[in-house]
Amino acid sequence: MVAEATAKRVTRRRVRTRANLLDAAFAVFAAKGFGRVSIEEVCEAAGYSRGAFYSNFGSLDELFFALYRDRAELIADQVAGALALDGPGLDVPAAVDRVTDVLLLDRDWLLVKTDFLVHAARDPAVAQTLLDHRARLRGAIAERLTHARGHTRLPAVLGDIDGAAHAVIAAYDGVTTQLLLDKDAERARSWLRQLLTALLTDSGNTPA
């Protein structure tokens, strides 16, 4: 029993340390830029040693992917939660309204993600890992869009469900890039709503 209680305390402490490192890294990345941050700076911001860092992450890239996974899962949960309200079918215009109302538009995160994207573009191995993460997010969107069939017709120009999921990600990327420059979150949310509605419904909104 003593050993079990000790193990639980160690596990909880490790989880807390990992979470604190992630929070500190996010703040430092957002303030300085991913490529300008060292492991020592993350440790200092979190109040931990390099040993604590390396007991949780092998590199800053690995730490970033943990951050990315958390944010990707949050966005996927937001999208899935908004879309799930339609039940087995999917009313695309109504779903788009709900998604854009709840979707995370965090400028600090966008700054960090953009910095890392430039880093990944110069490193094929990192780029592939980032592509894999994006593919999983796209797959989650595609899975849900399959429910649009028989309810609201997706435009033929998108080709198929995977093409529609690509279009959703591209729209989000484009709108959030504009948000980085003009810092207008409400305008970004409104523009994203218009883009997604245009992308995911045919011109007449005709039931399939």
PDB file of C-alpha atoms in Angstrom:
ATOM      1  CA  MET A   1       0.000   0.000   0.000  1.00  0.00           C
ATOM      2  CA  VAL A   2       2.852   2.403   0.850  1.00  0.00           C
ATOM      3  CA  ALA A   3       4.584   1.666  -2.439  1.00  0.00           C
ATOM      4  CA  GLU A   4       1.337   2.183  -4.344  1.00  0.00           C
ATOM      5  CA  ALA A   5       0.678   5.520  -2.630  1.00  0.00           C
ATOM      6  CA  THR A   6       4.242   6.636  -3.348  1.00  0.00           C
ATOM      7  CA  ALA A   7       3.884   5.669  -7.024  1.00  0.00           C
ATOM      8  CA  LYS A   8       0.667   7.677  -7.279  1.00  0.00           C
ATOM      9  CA  ARG A   9       2.353  10.731  -5.762  1.00  0.00           C
ATOM     10  CA  VAL A  10       5.262  10.399  -8.186  1.00  0.00           C
ATOM     11  CA  THR A  11       2.860  10.049 -11.112  1.00  0.00           C
ATOM     12  CA  ARG A  12       0.858  13.097 -10.051  1.00  0.00           C
ATOM     13  CA  ARG A  13       4.053  15.107  -9.562  1.00  0.00           C
ATOM     14  CA  ARG A  14       5.315  14.063 -12.990  1.00  0.00           C
ATOM     15  CA  VAL A  15       2.033  15.042 -14.634  1.00  0.00           C
ATOM     16  CA  ARG A  16       2.139  18.404 -12.862  1.00  0.00           C
ATOM     17  CA  THR A  17       5.777  18.971 -13.878  1.00  0.00           C
ATOM     18  CA  ARG A  18       4.987  18.164 -17.495  1.00  0.00           C
ATOM     19  CA  ALA A  19       1.986  20.508 -17.495  1.00  0.00           C
ATOM     20  CA  ASN A  20       4.035  23.323 -15.943  1.00  0.00           C
ATOM     21  CA  LEU A  21       6.789  22.876 -18.527  1.00  0.00           C
ATOM     22  CA  LEU A  22       4.221  23.032 -21.325  1.00  0.00           C
ATOM     23  CA  ASP A  23       2.631  26.184 -19.906  1.00  0.00           C
ATOM     24  CA  ALA A  24       6.029  27.854 -19.443  1.00  0.00           C
ATOM     25  CA  ALA A  25       7.181  26.875 -22.914  1.00  0.00           C
ATOM     26  CA  PHE A  26       4.028  28.267 -24.483  1.00  0.00           C
ATOM     27  CA  ALA A  27       4.518  31.618 -22.759  1.00  0.00           C
ATOM     28  CA  VAL A  28       8.205  31.810 -23.732  1.00  0.00           C
ATOM     29  CA  PHE A  29       7.570  30.675 -27.324  1.00  0.00           C
ATOM     30  CA  ALA A  30       4.820  33.291 -27.730  1.00  0.00           C
ATOM     31  CA  ALA A  31       7.014  36.067 -26.296  1.00  0.00           C
ATOM     32  CA  LYS A  32      10.295  35.312 -28.092  1.00  0.00           C
ATOM     33  CA  GLY A  33       9.543  33.016 -31.033  1.00  0.00           C
ATOM     34  CA  PHE A  34      10.123  29.272 -31.193  1.00  0.00           C
ATOM     35  CA  GLY A  35      13.520  29.481 -32.889  1.00  0.00           C
ATOM     36  CA  ARG A  36      14.894  31.930 -30.303  1.00  0.00           C
ATOM     37  CA  VAL A  37      14.142  29.859 -27.190  1.00  0.00           C
ATOM     38  CA  SER A  38      16.510  27.491 -25.404  1.00  0.00           C
ATOM     39  CA  ILE A  39      15.752  24.590 -23.096  1.00  0.00           C
ATOM     40  CA  GLU A  40      17.362  26.573 -20.273  1.00  0.00           C
ATOM     41  CA  GLU A  41      14.883  29.433 -20.780  1.00  0.00           C
ATOM     42  CA  VAL A  42      11.937  27.041 -20.625  1.00  0.00           C
ATOM     43  CA  CYS A  43      13.318  25.464 -17.446  1.00  0.00           C
ATOM     44  CA  GLU A  44      13.894  28.874 -15.859  1.00  0.00           C
ATOM     45  CA  ALA A  45      10.379  30.033 -16.700  1.00  0.00           C
ATOM     46  CA  ALA A  46       8.898  26.839 -15.250  1.00  0.00           C
ATOM     47  CA  GLY A  47      11.188  26.782 -12.217  1.00  0.00           C
ATOM     48  CA  TYR A  48      12.683  23.370 -13.012  1.00  0.00           C
ATOM     49  CA  SER A  49      16.090  21.898 -13.775  1.00  0.00           C
ATOM     50  CA  ARG A  50      17.246  20.526 -17.125  1.00  0.00           C
ATOM     51  CA  GLY A  51      16.877  17.095 -15.549  1.00  0.00           C
ATOM     52  CA  ALA A  52      13.154  17.704 -15.055  1.00  0.00           C
ATOM     53  CA  PHE A  53      12.896  18.781 -18.669  1.00  0.00           C
ATOM     54  CA  TYR A  54      14.674  15.712 -20.036  1.00  0.00           C
ATOM     55  CA  SER A  55      12.656  13.374 -17.846  1.00  0.00           C
ATOM     56  CA  ASN A  56       9.592  14.569 -19.778  1.00  0.00           C
ATOM     57  CA  PHE A  57      10.817  15.647 -23.228  1.00  0.00           C
ATOM     58  CA  GLY A  58      13.744  14.719 -25.430  1.00  0.00           C
ATOM     59  CA  SER A  59      13.927  18.083 -27.206  1.00  0.00           C
ATOM     60  CA  LEU A  60      12.121  21.364 -27.785  1.00  0.00           C
ATOM     61  CA  ASP A  61      10.599  19.822 -30.919  1.00  0.00           C
ATOM     62  CA  GLU A  62       9.095  17.027 -28.829  1.00  0.00           C
ATOM     63  CA  LEU A  63       7.759  19.559 -26.338  1.00  0.00           C
ATOM     64  CA  PHE A  64       6.217  21.573 -29.158  1.00  0.00           C
ATOM     65  CA  PHE A  65       4.468  18.498 -30.547  1.00  0.00           C
ATOM     66  CA  ALA A  66       2.984  17.852 -27.113  1.00  0.00           C
ATOM     67  CA  LEU A  67       1.672  21.435 -27.184  1.00  0.00           C
ATOM     68  CA  TYR A  68       0.441  20.974 -30.742  1.00  0.00           C
ATOM     69  CA  ARG A  69      -1.316  17.724 -29.866  1.00  0.00           C
ATOM     70  CA  ASP A  70      -3.100  19.378 -26.928  1.00  0.00           C
ATOM     71  CA  ARG A  71      -4.272  22.274 -29.103  1.00  0.00           C
ATOM     72  CA  ALA A  72      -5.238  20.009 -32.008  1.00  0.00           C
ATOM     73  CA  GLU A  73      -7.275  17.837 -29.663  1.00  0.00           C
ATOM     74  CA  LEU A  74      -8.949  20.921 -28.196  1.00  0.00           C
ATOM     75  CA  ILE A  75      -9.866  22.183 -31.671  1.00  0.00           C
ATOM     76  CA  ALA A  76     -11.081  18.732 -32.739  1.00  0.00           C
ATOM     77  CA  ASP A  77     -13.191  18.495 -29.566  1.00  0.00           C
ATOM     78  CA  GLN A  78     -14.655  21.942 -30.238  1.00  0.00           C
ATOM     79  CA  VAL A  79     -15.521  20.976 -33.807  1.00  0.00           C
ATOM     80  CA  ALA A  80     -16.858  17.554 -32.854  1.00  0.00           C
ATOM     81  CA  GLY A  81     -18.933  18.955 -30.001  1.00  0.00           C
ATOM     82  CA  ALA A  82     -20.519  21.576 -32.237  1.00  0.00           C
ATOM     83  CA  LEU A  83     -21.192  19.111 -35.032  1.00  0.00           C
ATOM     84  CA  ALA A  84     -22.499  16.362 -32.742  1.00  0.00           C
ATOM     85  CA  LEU A  85     -25.541  18.473 -31.872  1.00  0.00           C
ATOM     86  CA  ASP A  86     -27.025  17.509 -35.236  1.00  0.00           C
ATOM     87  CA  GLY A  87     -27.177  13.844 -34.241  1.00  0.00           C
ATOM     88  CA  PRO A  88     -26.728  11.320 -37.062  1.00  0.00           C
ATOM     89  CA  GLY A  89     -27.255  13.952 -39.787  1.00  0.00           C
ATOM     90  CA  LEU A  90     -25.448  17.212 -40.338  1.00  0.00           C
ATOM     91  CA  ASP A  91     -27.037  20.575 -41.098  1.00  0.00           C
ATOM     92  CA  VAL A  92     -23.933  22.232 -42.529  1.00  0.00           C
ATOM     93  CA  PRO A  93     -24.937  25.933 -42.317  1.00  0.00           C
ATOM     94  CA  ALA A  94     -26.151  25.572 -38.718  1.00  0.00           C
ATOM     95  CA  ALA A  95     -23.081  23.513 -37.813  1.00  0.00           C
ATOM     96  CA  VAL A  96     -20.750  26.131 -39.313  1.00  0.00           C
ATOM     97  CA  ASP A  97     -22.379  28.777 -37.128  1.00  0.00           C
ATOM     98  CA  ARG A  98     -21.831  26.684 -34.017  1.00  0.00           C
ATOM     99  CA  VAL A  99     -18.243  25.762 -34.923  1.00  0.00           C
ATOM    100  CA  THR A 100     -17.165  29.343 -35.569  1.00  0.00           C
ATOM    101  CA  ASP A 101     -18.808  30.482 -32.341  1.00  0.00           C
ATOM    102  CA  VAL A 102     -16.691  28.137 -30.209  1.00  0.00           C
ATOM    103  CA  LEU A 103     -13.526  27.664 -32.273  1.00  0.00           C
ATOM    104  CA  LEU A 104     -10.273  28.662 -30.613  1.00  0.00           C
ATOM    105  CA  LEU A 105      -8.759  31.772 -32.217  1.00  0.00           C
ATOM    106  CA  ASP A 106      -5.790  32.354 -29.933  1.00  0.00           C
ATOM    107  CA  ARG A 107      -3.297  34.793 -31.444  1.00  0.00           C
ATOM    108  CA  ASP A 108      -0.450  33.740 -29.127  1.00  0.00           C
ATOM    109  CA  TRP A 109      -0.910  30.128 -30.205  1.00  0.00           C
ATOM    110  CA  LEU A 110      -0.978  31.177 -33.849  1.00  0.00           C
ATOM    111  CA  LEU A 111       2.326  33.015 -33.381  1.00  0.00           C
ATOM    112  CA  VAL A 112       3.913  29.919 -31.845  1.00  0.00           C
ATOM    113  CA  LYS A 113       2.487  27.611 -34.500  1.00  0.00           C
ATOM    114  CA  THR A 114       3.651  29.847 -37.344  1.00  0.00           C
ATOM    115  CA  ASP A 115       7.173  30.032 -35.919  1.00  0.00           C
ATOM    116  CA  PHE A 116       7.278  26.267 -35.676  1.00  0.00           C
ATOM    117  CA  LEU A 117       5.919  25.861 -39.202  1.00  0.00           C
ATOM    118  CA  VAL A 118       8.901  27.828 -40.546  1.00  0.00           C
ATOM    119  CA  HIS A 119      11.225  25.642 -38.460  1.00  0.00           C
ATOM    120  CA  ALA A 120       9.566  22.468 -39.758  1.00  0.00           C
ATOM    121  CA  ALA A 121       9.803  23.653 -43.363  1.00  0.00           C
ATOM    122  CA  ARG A 122      13.603  23.474 -43.062  1.00  0.00           C
ATOM    123  CA  ASP A 123      13.688  20.045 -41.405  1.00  0.00           C
ATOM    124  CA  PRO A 124      12.067  17.174 -43.374  1.00  0.00           C
ATOM    125  CA  ALA A 125      11.721  14.907 -40.327  1.00  0.00           C
ATOM    126  CA  VAL A 126       9.970  17.598 -38.286  1.00  0.00           C
ATOM    127  CA  ALA A 127       7.851  18.520 -41.301  1.00  0.00           C
ATOM    128  CA  GLN A 128       6.665  14.920 -41.641  1.00  0.00           C
ATOM    129  CA  THR A 129       5.652  14.758 -37.986  1.00  0.00           C
ATOM    130  CA  LEU A 130       3.722  17.998 -38.359  1.00  0.00           C
ATOM    131  CA  LEU A 131       2.056  16.660 -41.504  1.00  0.00           C
ATOM    132  CA  ASP A 132       1.035  13.541 -39.592  1.00  0.00           C
ATOM    133  CA  HIS A 133      -0.570  15.648 -36.854  1.00  0.00           C
ATOM    134  CA  ARG A 134      -2.457  17.714 -39.428  1.00  0.00           C
ATOM    135  CA  ALA A 135      -3.587  14.574 -41.219  1.00  0.00           C
ATOM    136  CA  ARG A 136      -5.160  13.256 -38.017  1.00  0.00           C
ATOM    137  CA  LEU A 137      -7.035  16.509 -37.481  1.00  0.00           C
ATOM    138  CA  ARG A 138      -8.158  16.485 -41.112  1.00  0.00           C
ATOM    139  CA  GLY A 139      -9.311  12.878 -40.713  1.00  0.00           C
ATOM    140  CA  ALA A 140     -11.466  13.800 -37.725  1.00  0.00           C
ATOM    141  CA  ILE A 141     -13.114  16.568 -39.759  1.00  0.00           C
ATOM    142  CA  ALA A 142     -13.591  14.259 -42.756  1.00  0.00           C
ATOM    143  CA  GLU A 143     -15.191  11.584 -40.577  1.00  0.00           C
ATOM    144  CA  ARG A 144     -17.773  14.042 -39.342  1.00  0.00           C
ATOM    145  CA  LEU A 145     -18.430  15.512 -42.784  1.00  0.00           C
ATOM    146  CA  THR A 146     -19.493  12.072 -44.016  1.00  0.00           C
ATOM    147  CA  HIS A 147     -22.714  12.711 -42.093  1.00  0.00           C
ATOM    148  CA  ALA A 148     -23.495  15.607 -44.425  1.00  0.00           C
ATOM    149  CA  ARG A 149     -24.310  13.142 -47.184  1.00  0.00           C
ATOM    150  CA  GLY A 150     -28.057  12.768 -47.524  1.00  0.00           C
ATOM    151  CA  HIS A 151     -28.662  15.970 -45.577  1.00  0.00           C
ATOM    152  CA  THR A 152     -26.800  18.846 -47.244  1.00  0.00           C
ATOM    153  CA  ARG A 153     -24.937  18.338 -50.490  1.00  0.00           C
ATOM    154  CA  LEU A 154     -21.228  19.141 -50.427  1.00  0.00           C
ATOM    155  CA  PRO A 155     -20.060  21.030 -53.549  1.00  0.00           C
ATOM    156  CA  ALA A 156     -18.827  18.692 -56.287  1.00  0.00           C
ATOM    157  CA  VAL A 157     -15.828  20.953 -56.930  1.00  0.00           C
ATOM    158  CA  LEU A 158     -14.296  19.724 -53.645  1.00  0.00           C
ATOM    159  CA  GLY A 159     -14.073  16.246 -55.128  1.00  0.00           C
ATOM    160  CA  ASP A 160     -14.764  14.105 -52.061  1.00  0.00           C
ATOM    161  CA  ILE A 161     -14.966  14.198 -48.273  1.00  0.00           C
ATOM    162  CA  ASP A 162     -11.197  14.375 -47.919  1.00  0.00           C
ATOM    163  CA  GLY A 163     -11.147  17.324 -50.311  1.00  0.00           C
ATOM    164  CA  ALA A 164     -13.773  19.055 -48.185  1.00  0.00           C
ATOM    165  CA  ALA A 165     -11.692  18.458 -45.045  1.00  0.00           C
ATOM    166  CA  HIS A 166      -8.641  19.921 -46.805  1.00  0.00           C
ATOM    167  CA  ALA A 167     -10.731  22.985 -47.687  1.00  0.00           C
ATOM    168  CA  VAL A 168     -11.809  23.446 -44.065  1.00  0.00           C
ATOM    169  CA  ILE A 169      -8.197  23.345 -42.849  1.00  0.00           C
ATOM    170  CA  ALA A 170      -7.102  25.723 -45.630  1.00  0.00           C
ATOM    171  CA  ALA A 171      -9.856  28.191 -44.731  1.00  0.00           C
ATOM    172  CA  TYR A 172      -8.860  28.094 -41.066  1.00  0.00           C
ATOM    173  CA  ASP A 173      -5.184  28.592 -41.960  1.00  0.00           C
ATOM    174  CA  GLY A 174      -5.961  31.537 -44.219  1.00  0.00           C
ATOM    175  CA  VAL A 175      -8.223  33.316 -41.775  1.00  0.00           C
ATOM    176  CA  THR A 176      -5.839  32.833 -38.871  1.00  0.00           C
ATOM    177  CA  THR A 177      -2.953  34.213 -40.939  1.00  0.00           C
ATOM    178  CA  GLN A 178      -4.965  37.399 -41.446  1.00  0.00           C
ATOM    179  CA  LEU A 179      -5.703  37.445 -37.718  1.00  0.00           C
ATOM    180  CA  LEU A 180      -1.963  37.479 -36.996  1.00  0.00           C
ATOM    181  CA  LEU A 181      -1.670  40.706 -38.953  1.00  0.00           C
ATOM    182  CA  ASP A 182      -4.799  42.683 -38.077  1.00  0.00           C
ATOM    183  CA  LYS A 183      -5.443  41.219 -34.572  1.00  0.00           C
ATOM    184  CA  ASP A 184      -9.205  41.366 -35.180  1.00  0.00           C
ATOM    185  CA  ALA A 185     -10.598  38.118 -33.741  1.00  0.00           C
ATOM    186  CA  GLU A 186     -14.256  38.987 -34.328  1.00  0.00           C
ATOM    187  CA  ARG A 187     -13.619  39.807 -37.967  1.00  0.00           C
ATOM    188  CA  ALA A 188     -11.688  36.546 -38.329  1.00  0.00           C
ATOM    189  CA  ARG A 189     -14.587  34.597 -36.798  1.00  0.00           C
ATOM    190  CA  SER A 190     -17.094  36.272 -39.125  1.00  0.00           C
ATOM    191  CA  TRP A 191     -14.917  35.707 -42.198  1.00  0.00           C
ATOM    192  CA  LEU A 192     -14.350  32.069 -41.265  1.00  0.00           C
ATOM    193  CA  ARG A 193     -18.107  31.568 -40.963  1.00  0.00           C
ATOM    194  CA  GLN A 194     -18.651  32.987 -44.442  1.00  0.00           C
ATOM    195  CA  LEU A 195     -15.836  30.942 -45.980  1.00  0.00           C
ATOM    196  CA  LEU A 196     -16.903  27.632 -44.458  1.00  0.00           C
ATOM    197  CA  THR A 197     -20.537  28.160 -45.399  1.00  0.00           C
ATOM    198  CA  ALA A 198     -19.519  28.926 -48.992  1.00  0.00           C
ATOM    199  CA  LEU A 199     -17.135  25.960 -49.133  1.00  0.00           C
ATOM    200  CA  LEU A 200     -19.408  23.332 -47.635  1.00  0.00           C
ATOM    201  CA  THR A 201     -22.772  24.107 -49.202  1.00  0.00           C
ATOM    202  CA  ASP A 202     -23.809  24.139 -52.832  1.00  0.00           C
ATOM    203  CA  SER A 203     -25.152  27.336 -54.322  1.00  0.00           C
ATOM    204  CA  GLY A 204     -28.772  26.387 -53.783  1.00  0.00           C
ATOM    205  CA  ASN A 205     -28.449  24.622 -50.434  1.00  0.00           C
ATOM    206  CA  THR A 206     -30.373  21.787 -52.099  1.00  0.00           C
ATOM    207  CA  PRO A 207     -30.858  18.604 -50.023  1.00  0.00           C
ATOM    208  CA  ALA A 208     -29.105  15.628 -51.556  1.00  0.00           C
TER     209      ALA A 208
END
